[in-house]
Amino acid sequence: MSCASATLVVWTSGWLHGAAAADDVLDALGRWGGLHEVAAHDDGTATALDLPGPGEPPVGPALLLAALRRASAASVRLVLPVAGDARGLGGRGPLSQAALRVGEAAVLPELGVGLVPERVADGVVRWTAYDLPTTTPPEHVPLGEADHGLADALRRATTSLVTLDVARNRPNVREEIAALVAESTAQEWPAGMPPRSLRVLQRAAEVAAILAVASADAPGGAVSASATRGRDDALRPVSEAVRRARLAAVQEAVRVLTDQEAGRH
């Protein structure tokens, strides 16, 4: 539904700018796993952040935060790459390959570092710090535009659900969607989180839940290759709208949390 990188980006931005404590960041990450590990992908990144490198035992996320503070990190960005769009990851390389594999990353442009989370065991998330060879300004996605696109996507997702006749073979489809939405929206955010971002994230969770149900085969059901292709084609624009909405909501949250610090001085 949502992702660990979005949690890290928003909470770390709040912490860097005085809107959250380090313990708040660690508690928020706990939603994604009982144990989080951190290590660097290469020796250069390990040296730059004073983190364990290849072949060394990983450390906990508290030491990652300490490393970011020592390096004077100022901003964190969310990247949700998909095939054909890996902007913000510095071109082809280990960072973009890892981020594309899991579909997410947190980027610290001033430090030239990208962080990619991967579930390495039950309840264990490994954050790997990669070199970010080049930085480019993020695509600006206006929150209002993303929200409008998501509302349109919600209508299309609902239509697709009916057209694909998902409900016929899944009598508990409404309960499935409600459970997925409840799971996604259980995430807590900093006190200064802008209400508009929260609303868009909520709507994104609703649409993503419909997508998850509509794109899954009914238990025991057989779906032809052509039907699967038709389903995927119908739902792909909806998935893209969810991705853009989440990027816009997190981007706006980071901006607001950063501006709040400026207002306190």
XYZ file of C-alpha atoms in Angstrom:
265
model
C 0.000 0.000 0.000
C 2.190 2.882 1.197
C 5.926 2.266 1.533
C 8.780 2.362 4.024
C 10.625 5.028 2.027
C 7.682 7.440 2.326
C 7.705 6.901 6.102
C 11.450 7.537 6.270
C 11.268 10.625 4.044
C 8.452 12.372 5.918
C 9.573 11.525 9.452
C 13.245 12.212 8.772
C 12.326 15.548 7.196
C 10.338 16.356 10.335
C 13.268 15.336 12.525
C 15.855 17.296 10.507
C 13.707 20.425 10.806
C 12.682 20.146 14.449
C 9.164 18.755 13.998
C 9.905 15.276 15.368
C 12.301 13.484 17.674
C 14.666 10.733 16.582
C 12.628 8.222 18.577
C 9.547 9.261 16.579
C 11.330 8.308 13.361
C 12.363 4.924 14.767
C 8.852 4.233 16.088
C 7.314 5.072 12.703
C 9.687 2.698 10.916
C 8.548 -0.057 13.262
C 5.375 -0.361 11.211
C 7.408 -1.906 8.408
C 9.385 -4.369 10.485
C 10.425 -5.164 14.010
C 14.098 -4.917 13.051
C 15.752 -2.431 10.690
C 19.351 -2.795 9.555
C 21.577 -0.302 7.753
C 24.713 -0.852 5.680
C 26.447 0.776 2.715
C 26.605 -0.825 -0.713
C 30.194 0.253 -1.409
C 33.271 1.327 0.499
C 33.091 4.961 -0.654
C 29.548 5.448 0.664
C 30.486 3.579 3.839
C 33.386 5.963 4.454
C 31.368 9.073 3.615
C 28.625 8.223 6.126
C 30.711 6.193 8.589
C 28.481 3.169 8.085
C 29.449 -0.507 7.741
C 30.434 -1.468 4.213
C 30.204 -4.660 2.186
C 30.733 -7.787 4.274
C 30.467 -5.949 7.598
C 27.655 -6.414 10.159
C 24.865 -3.854 9.664
C 23.887 -1.294 12.303
C 20.537 0.002 13.519
C 18.640 2.977 12.089
C 19.565 5.207 15.036
C 23.135 5.210 13.729
C 21.828 6.118 10.276
C 20.137 9.195 11.734
C 23.348 10.098 13.571
C 25.248 9.746 10.287
C 22.797 12.034 8.486
C 23.121 14.630 11.221
C 26.935 14.498 11.088
C 26.831 14.922 7.320
C 24.499 17.952 7.657
C 21.676 16.404 5.661
C 19.121 19.048 4.722
C 16.493 17.373 2.582
C 15.091 13.953 1.773
C 13.094 13.036 -1.329
C 10.841 10.123 -2.138
C 11.395 8.316 -5.439
C 8.926 5.694 -6.680
C 10.560 4.384 -9.848
C 8.852 2.256 -12.457
C 10.119 0.801 -15.700
C 10.740 3.708 -18.032
C 10.815 6.322 -15.265
C 13.728 6.169 -12.855
C 14.198 9.925 -12.570
C 16.002 11.149 -9.485
C 18.237 8.082 -9.130
C 21.292 9.332 -10.998
C 20.965 7.236 -14.138
C 21.754 3.571 -14.557
C 23.718 2.033 -11.717
C 23.392 0.018 -8.519
C 21.053 2.556 -6.885
C 18.543 2.685 -9.736
C 18.672 -1.097 -10.185
C 17.942 -1.733 -6.513
C 15.233 0.942 -6.350
C 13.501 -0.376 -9.470
C 13.551 -3.878 -8.003
C 11.616 -2.809 -4.898
C 9.823 0.207 -6.390
C 11.014 2.828 -3.913
C 13.938 4.810 -2.532
C 14.732 7.756 -0.277
C 17.243 10.174 -1.783
C 19.428 12.733 0.003
C 20.641 14.934 -2.855
C 23.059 17.131 -0.871
C 24.862 14.051 0.399
C 24.815 12.207 -2.920
C 23.210 9.181 -1.272
C 20.163 7.019 -1.923
C 18.621 4.586 0.568
C 16.739 1.488 -0.581
C 14.788 -0.774 1.822
C 14.441 -4.494 1.200
C 12.768 -7.133 3.326
C 15.521 -9.688 3.946
C 13.645 -11.875 6.444
C 10.332 -12.000 8.242
C 10.058 -8.703 10.136
C 13.557 -7.572 9.057
C 14.140 -4.612 6.704
C 17.624 -3.871 5.373
C 18.333 -0.270 4.305
C 21.256 -0.081 1.889
C 22.970 3.244 1.262
C 24.073 3.710 -2.347
C 26.117 6.347 -4.090
C 23.925 8.841 -5.982
C 26.229 9.784 -8.874
C 24.253 12.811 -10.091
C 21.319 14.789 -8.782
C 18.482 16.367 -10.705
C 15.583 18.479 -9.454
C 12.551 16.315 -8.712
C 9.534 16.462 -10.968
C 7.096 18.919 -9.428
C 3.687 17.322 -9.147
C 1.093 19.909 -7.994
C -0.945 18.383 -5.200
C -4.245 19.650 -6.587
C -3.502 18.213 -10.007
C -2.512 14.868 -8.485
C -5.636 14.835 -6.332
C -7.839 15.506 -9.357
C -6.101 12.749 -11.296
C -6.603 10.384 -8.383
C -10.329 11.166 -8.199
C -10.613 10.384 -11.886
C -8.551 7.225 -11.332
C -10.902 6.168 -8.543
C -13.823 6.325 -10.963
C -11.874 4.348 -13.548
C -10.770 1.805 -10.949
C -14.348 1.286 -9.849
C -15.481 0.911 -13.457
C -12.667 -1.556 -14.109
C -13.651 -3.559 -11.059
C -17.162 -3.920 -12.456
C -16.036 -4.514 -16.042
C -13.584 -7.200 -14.968
C -16.374 -8.783 -12.929
C -14.119 -9.110 -9.896
C -16.997 -9.048 -7.455
C -18.710 -12.072 -9.021
C -15.922 -14.453 -8.008
C -14.962 -12.577 -4.838
C -18.098 -12.251 -2.682
C -16.149 -10.529 0.101
C -14.525 -7.955 -2.180
C -15.750 -4.956 -0.157
C -14.327 -6.442 3.019
C -11.008 -7.107 1.268
C -10.783 -3.489 0.128
C -11.762 -2.130 3.549
C -9.124 -4.271 5.255
C -6.397 -3.102 2.871
C -7.358 0.552 3.380
C -7.385 0.147 7.166
C -3.946 -1.453 7.066
C -2.495 1.335 4.931
C -3.999 4.252 6.846
C -2.809 2.930 10.224
C 0.414 4.809 9.526
C 1.071 7.745 11.869
C 2.555 11.005 10.603
C 4.222 14.023 12.269
C 1.977 16.538 14.013
C 2.812 19.146 11.368
C 1.684 16.958 8.479
C -0.462 19.118 6.132
C -4.119 18.020 6.009
C -4.164 18.113 2.201
C -1.320 15.599 2.073
C -3.174 13.354 4.484
C -6.337 13.503 2.378
C -4.485 12.620 -0.799
C -2.655 9.750 0.899
C -5.990 8.452 2.198
C -7.526 8.563 -1.268
C -4.417 6.945 -2.740
C -4.818 4.125 -0.220
C -8.428 3.623 -1.275
C -7.571 3.480 -4.967
C -4.554 1.239 -4.328
C -6.785 -1.169 -2.396
C -9.164 -1.409 -5.339
C -6.172 -1.973 -7.619
C -4.828 -4.744 -5.407
C -8.144 -6.573 -5.468
C -8.861 -5.958 -9.142
C -5.422 -7.154 -10.233
C -5.495 -10.353 -8.183
C -7.023 -13.557 -9.448
C -9.990 -14.894 -7.525
C -9.100 -17.857 -5.299
C -9.252 -21.005 -7.429
C -10.071 -19.008 -10.557
C -8.404 -19.479 -13.928
C -7.716 -16.326 -15.963
C -6.682 -16.460 -19.612
C -3.569 -14.669 -20.839
C -5.663 -12.275 -22.940
C -7.915 -11.465 -19.985
C -4.864 -10.824 -17.819
C -3.410 -8.462 -20.442
C -6.703 -6.619 -20.739
C -6.937 -6.250 -16.995
C -3.356 -4.985 -16.720
C -3.877 -2.477 -19.537
C -7.047 -1.156 -17.920
C -5.460 -0.727 -14.496
C -2.030 0.622 -15.503
C -3.141 4.308 -15.737
C -4.808 3.980 -12.349
C -1.588 2.664 -10.814
C 0.317 5.612 -12.298
C -2.190 8.055 -10.785
C -1.652 6.472 -7.357
C 2.123 6.778 -7.751
C 1.955 10.448 -8.736
C -0.461 11.228 -5.913
C 1.813 9.678 -3.302
C 4.816 11.546 -4.678
C 2.878 14.826 -4.615
C 1.544 14.272 -1.094
C 4.974 13.440 0.328
C 6.606 16.289 -1.598
C 4.090 18.747 -0.117
C 4.544 17.308 3.379
C 8.314 17.750 3.181
C 7.886 21.333 1.961
C 5.512 22.210 4.808
C 7.657 20.572 7.484
C 10.709 22.435 6.176
C 8.857 25.771 6.094
C 7.665 25.254 9.652
C 11.258 25.312 10.859
C 11.866 28.583 9.005
C 8.805 30.036 10.751
C 10.179 29.132 14.166
C 13.299 31.275 13.652
